[in-house]
Amino acid sequence: MSKIEDVKVLVETGKSKKVAAAVQEALDAGDKAQDILDAMIASMGVVGDKFSTGEIFVPEMLIAAKAMSKGVDVLKPIMAGDTSNSLGTCIMGTVAGDLHDIGKNLVIMMLESSGFDMVDLGVDVPAEKFVEAVKENDNVVLVACSGLLTTTMPALKEAVQTIKAACPEMKVIVGGAPVTQEYADEIGADGYAPDAGSSAAKAKELIGA
């Protein structure tokens, strides 16, 4: 089995203590950093699919994401100088009144590993703060708003509509347990991801990557 295959298996199975060494071994064996990253992204895609179908649950997904982050840490210094692979900046936050961050953090990890430069606004983010972040950061191509409570659905609507009013061309993606495609359409969002596993593919689709 190739070193890259080793890395893929370790990410899929969430062996975070072994991933960094395996990534380094793959690099030492001559594998390119981008190829290793692509392999880990593919692994997280598999994990995301398993999560979407109910084969695994949030804990397993978090463990795999943590394993991947250990691998990404090894690659970051090597890839830092190469901005050609960046898909652009994505602003992400959990909307006002909502303090959930596990889902948001998973999505950030998925998008970051797919090539987005992520700006994490944290939780309980007022609508205006999303707009400020769009204006303050370079090359913003996407805003991702997360809402995990039914009580914060109006805040999600306000966030999307505030962003759209200030930046009509900006693509906005939404997600969270109570959110549906219908609701996303109703509030004017450009995209909806039912879970972290599907967020990267949807985000890339929205920006035409």
mmCIF file of N, CA, C and O in Angstrom, residues 105-169:
data_model
loop_
_atom_site.group_PDB
_atom_site.id
_atom_site.type_symbol
_atom_site.label_atom_id
_atom_site.label_comp_id
_atom_site.label_asym_id
_atom_site.label_seq_id
_atom_site.Cartn_x
_atom_site.Cartn_y
_atom_site.Cartn_z
ATOM 1 N N ASN A 105 -17.615 24.216 13.052
ATOM 2 C CA ASN A 105 -16.189 23.871 13.008
ATOM 3 C C ASN A 105 -15.911 22.731 12.034
ATOM 4 O O ASN A 105 -14.874 22.705 11.364
ATOM 5 N N LEU A 106 -16.845 21.795 11.961
ATOM 6 C CA LEU A 106 -16.707 20.699 10.994
ATOM 7 C C LEU A 106 -16.733 21.237 9.566
ATOM 8 O O LEU A 106 -15.919 20.851 8.731
ATOM 9 N N VAL A 107 -17.684 22.129 9.314
ATOM 10 C CA VAL A 107 -17.804 22.707 7.970
ATOM 11 C C VAL A 107 -16.543 23.494 7.625
ATOM 12 O O VAL A 107 -16.016 23.394 6.510
ATOM 13 N N ILE A 108 -16.051 24.264 8.591
ATOM 14 C CA ILE A 108 -14.825 25.043 8.356
ATOM 15 C C ILE A 108 -13.679 24.112 7.970
ATOM 16 O O ILE A 108 -12.926 24.372 7.027
ATOM 17 N N MET A 109 -13.579 23.007 8.678
ATOM 18 C CA MET A 109 -12.510 22.057 8.381
ATOM 19 C C MET A 109 -12.672 21.470 6.973
ATOM 20 O O MET A 109 -11.709 21.332 6.224
ATOM 21 N N MET A 110 -13.914 21.144 6.624
ATOM 22 C CA MET A 110 -14.175 20.572 5.295
ATOM 23 C C MET A 110 -13.855 21.587 4.191
ATOM 24 O O MET A 110 -13.234 21.255 3.184
ATOM 25 N N LEU A 111 -14.285 22.831 4.400
ATOM 26 C CA LEU A 111 -14.067 23.850 3.367
ATOM 27 C C LEU A 111 -12.592 24.235 3.271
ATOM 28 O O LEU A 111 -12.056 24.432 2.179
ATOM 29 N N GLU A 112 -11.959 24.329 4.433
ATOM 30 C CA GLU A 112 -10.537 24.683 4.450
ATOM 31 C C GLU A 112 -9.730 23.616 3.711
ATOM 32 O O GLU A 112 -8.847 23.917 2.913
ATOM 33 N N SER A 113 -10.083 22.377 3.972
ATOM 34 C CA SER A 113 -9.341 21.288 3.342
ATOM 35 C C SER A 113 -9.656 21.186 1.853
ATOM 36 O O SER A 113 -8.920 20.566 1.098
ATOM 37 N N SER A 114 -10.743 21.822 1.432
ATOM 38 C CA SER A 114 -11.099 21.801 0.010
ATOM 39 C C SER A 114 -10.479 22.965 -0.752
ATOM 40 O O SER A 114 -10.639 23.072 -1.964
ATOM 41 N N GLY A 115 -9.818 23.863 -0.028
ATOM 42 C CA GLY A 115 -9.110 24.941 -0.716
ATOM 43 C C GLY A 115 -9.598 26.349 -0.434
ATOM 44 O O GLY A 115 -9.107 27.312 -1.015
ATOM 45 N N PHE A 116 -10.582 26.489 0.459
ATOM 46 C CA PHE A 116 -11.040 27.834 0.826
ATOM 47 C C PHE A 116 -10.173 28.389 1.957
ATOM 48 O O PHE A 116 -9.728 27.642 2.825
ATOM 49 N N ASP A 117 -9.954 29.701 1.927
ATOM 50 C CA ASP A 117 -9.343 30.379 3.076
ATOM 51 C C ASP A 117 -10.501 30.769 3.982
ATOM 52 O O ASP A 117 -11.373 31.548 3.581
ATOM 53 N N MET A 118 -10.523 30.221 5.182
ATOM 54 C CA MET A 118 -11.679 30.414 6.053
ATOM 55 C C MET A 118 -11.476 31.531 7.074
ATOM 56 O O MET A 118 -10.406 31.657 7.665
ATOM 57 N N VAL A 119 -12.521 32.324 7.269
ATOM 58 C CA VAL A 119 -12.551 33.324 8.335
ATOM 59 C C VAL A 119 -13.696 32.921 9.261
ATOM 60 O O VAL A 119 -14.865 32.932 8.865
ATOM 61 N N ASP A 120 -13.350 32.538 10.479
ATOM 62 C CA ASP A 120 -14.337 32.039 11.445
ATOM 63 C C ASP A 120 -14.791 33.180 12.359
ATOM 64 O O ASP A 120 -14.013 33.685 13.158
ATOM 65 N N LEU A 121 -16.050 33.563 12.235
ATOM 66 C CA LEU A 121 -16.581 34.652 13.067
ATOM 67 C C LEU A 121 -17.081 34.148 14.420
ATOM 68 O O LEU A 121 -17.480 34.937 15.267
ATOM 69 N N GLY A 122 -17.082 32.827 14.594
ATOM 70 C CA GLY A 122 -17.522 32.268 15.868
ATOM 71 C C GLY A 122 -19.024 32.056 15.922
ATOM 72 O O GLY A 122 -19.667 31.823 14.894
ATOM 73 N N VAL A 123 -19.574 32.156 17.132
ATOM 74 C CA VAL A 123 -21.007 31.908 17.331
ATOM 75 C C VAL A 123 -21.709 33.209 17.724
ATOM 76 O O VAL A 123 -21.054 34.206 18.017
ATOM 77 N N ASP A 124 -23.045 33.171 17.700
ATOM 78 C CA ASP A 124 -23.850 34.329 18.101
ATOM 79 C C ASP A 124 -23.441 35.579 17.302
ATOM 80 O O ASP A 124 -23.190 36.646 17.866
ATOM 81 N N VAL A 125 -23.366 35.401 15.986
ATOM 82 C CA VAL A 125 -22.860 36.471 15.113
ATOM 83 C C VAL A 125 -24.018 37.324 14.576
ATOM 84 O O VAL A 125 -24.893 36.812 13.882
ATOM 85 N N PRO A 126 -24.026 38.626 14.893
ATOM 86 C CA PRO A 126 -25.075 39.503 14.355
ATOM 87 C C PRO A 126 -24.955 39.610 12.832
ATOM 88 O O PRO A 126 -23.853 39.488 12.278
ATOM 89 N N ALA A 127 -26.069 39.855 12.181
ATOM 90 C CA ALA A 127 -26.098 39.913 10.715
ATOM 91 C C ALA A 127 -25.069 40.907 10.162
ATOM 92 O O ALA A 127 -24.374 40.627 9.182
ATOM 93 N N GLU A 128 -24.968 42.059 10.820
ATOM 94 C CA GLU A 128 -24.068 43.112 10.321
ATOM 95 C C GLU A 128 -22.605 42.669 10.337
ATOM 96 O O GLU A 128 -21.797 43.134 9.539
ATOM 97 N N LYS A 129 -22.289 41.779 11.279
ATOM 98 C CA LYS A 129 -20.888 41.349 11.400
ATOM 99 C C LYS A 129 -20.451 40.540 10.171
ATOM 100 O O LYS A 129 -19.294 40.590 9.765
ATOM 101 N N PHE A 130 -21.391 39.789 9.595
ATOM 102 C CA PHE A 130 -21.074 39.057 8.366
ATOM 103 C C PHE A 130 -20.697 40.047 7.258
ATOM 104 O O PHE A 130 -19.730 39.852 6.527
ATOM 105 N N VAL A 131 -21.490 41.116 7.164
ATOM 106 C CA VAL A 131 -21.249 42.130 6.127
ATOM 107 C C VAL A 131 -19.897 42.807 6.349
ATOM 108 O O VAL A 131 -19.116 42.996 5.407
ATOM 109 N N GLU A 132 -19.618 43.159 7.607
ATOM 110 C CA GLU A 132 -18.327 43.793 7.928
ATOM 111 C C GLU A 132 -17.170 42.885 7.512
ATOM 112 O O GLU A 132 -16.165 43.346 6.956
ATOM 113 N N ALA A 133 -17.327 41.591 7.791
ATOM 114 C CA ALA A 133 -16.252 40.641 7.474
ATOM 115 C C ALA A 133 -16.031 40.537 5.967
ATOM 116 O O ALA A 133 -14.892 40.418 5.505
ATOM 117 N N VAL A 134 -17.122 40.594 5.213
ATOM 118 C CA VAL A 134 -16.999 40.546 3.743
ATOM 119 C C VAL A 134 -16.176 41.742 3.267
ATOM 120 O O VAL A 134 -15.300 41.619 2.410
ATOM 121 N N LYS A 135 -16.449 42.899 3.864
ATOM 122 C CA LYS A 135 -15.776 44.126 3.425
ATOM 123 C C LYS A 135 -14.331 44.210 3.920
ATOM 124 O O LYS A 135 -13.486 44.829 3.280
ATOM 125 N N GLU A 136 -14.066 43.566 5.058
ATOM 126 C CA GLU A 136 -12.733 43.681 5.664
ATOM 127 C C GLU A 136 -11.730 42.666 5.123
ATOM 128 O O GLU A 136 -10.523 42.830 5.290
ATOM 129 N N ASN A 137 -12.215 41.608 4.504
ATOM 130 C CA ASN A 137 -11.315 40.555 4.032
ATOM 131 C C ASN A 137 -11.180 40.573 2.512
ATOM 132 O O ASN A 137 -12.085 41.005 1.801
ATOM 133 N N ASP A 138 -10.042 40.092 2.048
ATOM 134 C CA ASP A 138 -9.777 40.079 0.613
ATOM 135 C C ASP A 138 -10.367 38.842 -0.059
ATOM 136 O O ASP A 138 -10.420 37.766 0.539
ATOM 137 N N ASN A 139 -10.771 39.036 -1.293
ATOM 138 C CA ASN A 139 -11.166 37.916 -2.153
ATOM 139 C C ASN A 139 -12.242 37.019 -1.540
ATOM 140 O O ASN A 139 -12.170 35.794 -1.617
ATOM 141 N N VAL A 140 -13.243 37.635 -0.902
ATOM 142 C CA VAL A 140 -14.339 36.841 -0.322
ATOM 143 C C VAL A 140 -15.266 36.386 -1.451
ATOM 144 O O VAL A 140 -15.755 37.201 -2.234
ATOM 145 N N VAL A 141 -15.470 35.080 -1.534
ATOM 146 C CA VAL A 141 -16.310 34.531 -2.608
ATOM 147 C C VAL A 141 -17.578 33.868 -2.070
ATOM 148 O O VAL A 141 -18.498 33.554 -2.821
ATOM 149 N N LEU A 142 -17.621 33.672 -0.737
ATOM 150 C CA LEU A 142 -18.737 32.920 -0.162
ATOM 151 C C LEU A 142 -18.916 33.275 1.310
ATOM 152 O O LEU A 142 -17.939 33.502 2.021
ATOM 153 N N VAL A 143 -20.184 33.321 1.740
ATOM 154 C CA VAL A 143 -20.485 33.465 3.169
ATOM 155 C C VAL A 143 -21.320 32.260 3.584
ATOM 156 O O VAL A 143 -22.287 31.898 2.904
ATOM 157 N N ALA A 144 -20.924 31.626 4.680
ATOM 158 C CA ALA A 144 -21.643 30.453 5.182
ATOM 159 C C ALA A 144 -22.248 30.785 6.540
ATOM 160 O O ALA A 144 -21.539 31.208 7.450
ATOM 161 N N CYS A 145 -23.562 30.610 6.650
ATOM 162 C CA CYS A 145 -24.275 30.912 7.895
ATOM 163 C C CYS A 145 -24.877 29.625 8.457
ATOM 164 O O CYS A 145 -25.576 28.902 7.751
ATOM 165 N N SER A 146 -24.610 29.393 9.726
ATOM 166 C CA SER A 146 -25.084 28.175 10.373
ATOM 167 C C SER A 146 -26.105 28.516 11.450
ATOM 168 O O SER A 146 -25.935 29.491 12.182
ATOM 169 N N GLY A 147 -27.161 27.717 11.520
ATOM 170 C CA GLY A 147 -28.160 27.895 12.571
ATOM 171 C C GLY A 147 -28.656 26.534 13.020
ATOM 172 O O GLY A 147 -29.141 25.754 12.207
ATOM 173 N N LEU A 148 -28.495 26.235 14.303
ATOM 174 C CA LEU A 148 -28.816 24.888 14.796
ATOM 175 C C LEU A 148 -30.107 24.822 15.597
ATOM 176 O O LEU A 148 -30.525 23.749 15.998
ATOM 177 N N LEU A 149 -30.712 25.965 15.848
ATOM 178 C CA LEU A 149 -31.932 25.977 16.661
ATOM 179 C C LEU A 149 -33.106 26.516 15.844
ATOM 180 O O LEU A 149 -32.939 27.451 15.064
ATOM 181 N N THR A 150 -34.277 25.949 16.067
ATOM 182 C CA THR A 150 -35.459 26.475 15.366
ATOM 183 C C THR A 150 -35.705 27.926 15.772
ATOM 184 O O THR A 150 -36.179 28.731 14.967
ATOM 185 N N THR A 151 -35.341 28.264 17.004
ATOM 186 C CA THR A 151 -35.564 29.635 17.487
ATOM 187 C C THR A 151 -34.644 30.651 16.812
ATOM 188 O O THR A 151 -34.904 31.854 16.870
ATOM 189 N N THR A 152 -33.573 30.163 16.195
ATOM 190 C CA THR A 152 -32.666 31.114 15.531
ATOM 191 C C THR A 152 -32.870 31.155 14.013
ATOM 192 O O THR A 152 -32.111 31.812 13.304
ATOM 193 N N MET A 153 -33.910 30.489 13.543
ATOM 194 C CA MET A 153 -34.207 30.538 12.104
ATOM 195 C C MET A 153 -34.446 31.981 11.617
ATOM 196 O O MET A 153 -33.955 32.367 10.560
ATOM 197 N N PRO A 154 -35.179 32.798 12.389
ATOM 198 C CA PRO A 154 -35.350 34.190 11.941
ATOM 199 C C PRO A 154 -34.015 34.933 11.839
ATOM 200 O O PRO A 154 -33.837 35.773 10.956
ATOM 201 N N ALA A 155 -33.080 34.608 12.736
ATOM 202 C CA ALA A 155 -31.760 35.252 12.696
ATOM 203 C C ALA A 155 -31.000 34.825 11.440
ATOM 204 O O ALA A 155 -30.244 35.609 10.857
ATOM 205 N N LEU A 156 -31.217 33.581 11.029
ATOM 206 C CA LEU A 156 -30.581 33.086 9.805
ATOM 207 C C LEU A 156 -31.130 33.863 8.604
ATOM 208 O O LEU A 156 -30.379 34.298 7.729
ATOM 209 N N LYS A 157 -32.441 34.049 8.613
ATOM 210 C CA LYS A 157 -33.091 34.818 7.538
ATOM 211 C C LYS A 157 -32.550 36.246 7.503
ATOM 212 O O LYS A 157 -32.204 36.777 6.441
ATOM 213 N N GLU A 158 -32.441 36.844 8.684
ATOM 214 C CA GLU A 158 -31.940 38.224 8.762
ATOM 215 C C GLU A 158 -30.499 38.310 8.253
ATOM 216 O O GLU A 158 -30.137 39.241 7.528
ATOM 217 N N ALA A 159 -29.695 37.320 8.630
ATOM 218 C CA ALA A 159 -28.290 37.318 8.198
ATOM 219 C C ALA A 159 -28.197 37.252 6.675
ATOM 220 O O ALA A 159 -27.490 38.049 6.047
ATOM 221 N N VAL A 160 -28.922 36.314 6.090
ATOM 222 C CA VAL A 160 -28.876 36.146 4.629
ATOM 223 C C VAL A 160 -29.343 37.421 3.934
ATOM 224 O O VAL A 160 -28.692 37.917 2.997
ATOM 225 N N GLN A 161 -30.451 37.965 4.398
ATOM 226 C CA GLN A 161 -31.016 39.129 3.716
ATOM 227 C C GLN A 161 -30.171 40.386 3.918
ATOM 228 O O GLN A 161 -30.068 41.224 3.023
ATOM 229 N N THR A 162 -29.521 40.486 5.077
ATOM 230 C CA THR A 162 -28.630 41.626 5.330
ATOM 231 C C THR A 162 -27.397 41.548 4.427
ATOM 232 O O THR A 162 -26.965 42.553 3.851
ATOM 233 N N ILE A 163 -26.850 40.341 4.308
ATOM 234 C CA ILE A 163 -25.678 40.146 3.434
ATOM 235 C C ILE A 163 -26.054 40.460 1.986
ATOM 236 O O ILE A 163 -25.338 41.172 1.280
ATOM 237 N N LYS A 164 -27.198 39.937 1.563
ATOM 238 C CA LYS A 164 -27.637 40.128 0.177
ATOM 239 C C LYS A 164 -27.936 41.599 -0.135
ATOM 240 O O LYS A 164 -27.679 42.073 -1.243
ATOM 241 N N ALA A 165 -28.471 42.303 0.861
ATOM 242 C CA ALA A 165 -28.790 43.724 0.655
ATOM 243 C C ALA A 165 -27.509 44.540 0.486
ATOM 244 O O ALA A 165 -27.431 45.443 -0.348
ATOM 245 N N ALA A 166 -26.496 44.180 1.277
ATOM 246 C CA ALA A 166 -25.237 44.936 1.247
ATOM 247 C C ALA A 166 -24.330 44.490 0.104
ATOM 248 O O ALA A 166 -23.601 45.299 -0.473
ATOM 249 N N CYS A 167 -24.379 43.196 -0.202
ATOM 250 C CA CYS A 167 -23.487 42.628 -1.224
ATOM 251 C C CYS A 167 -24.310 41.701 -2.128
ATOM 252 O O CYS A 167 -24.267 40.474 -1.963
ATOM 253 N N PRO A 168 -25.061 42.279 -3.057
ATOM 254 C CA PRO A 168 -26.000 41.486 -3.869
ATOM 255 C C PRO A 168 -25.357 40.336 -4.647
ATOM 256 O O PRO A 168 -26.006 39.322 -4.904
ATOM 257 N N GLU A 169 -24.085 40.501 -4.999
ATOM 258 C CA GLU A 169 -23.424 39.466 -5.805
ATOM 259 C C GLU A 169 -22.845 38.327 -4.961
ATOM 260 O O GLU A 169 -22.425 37.301 -5.495
#
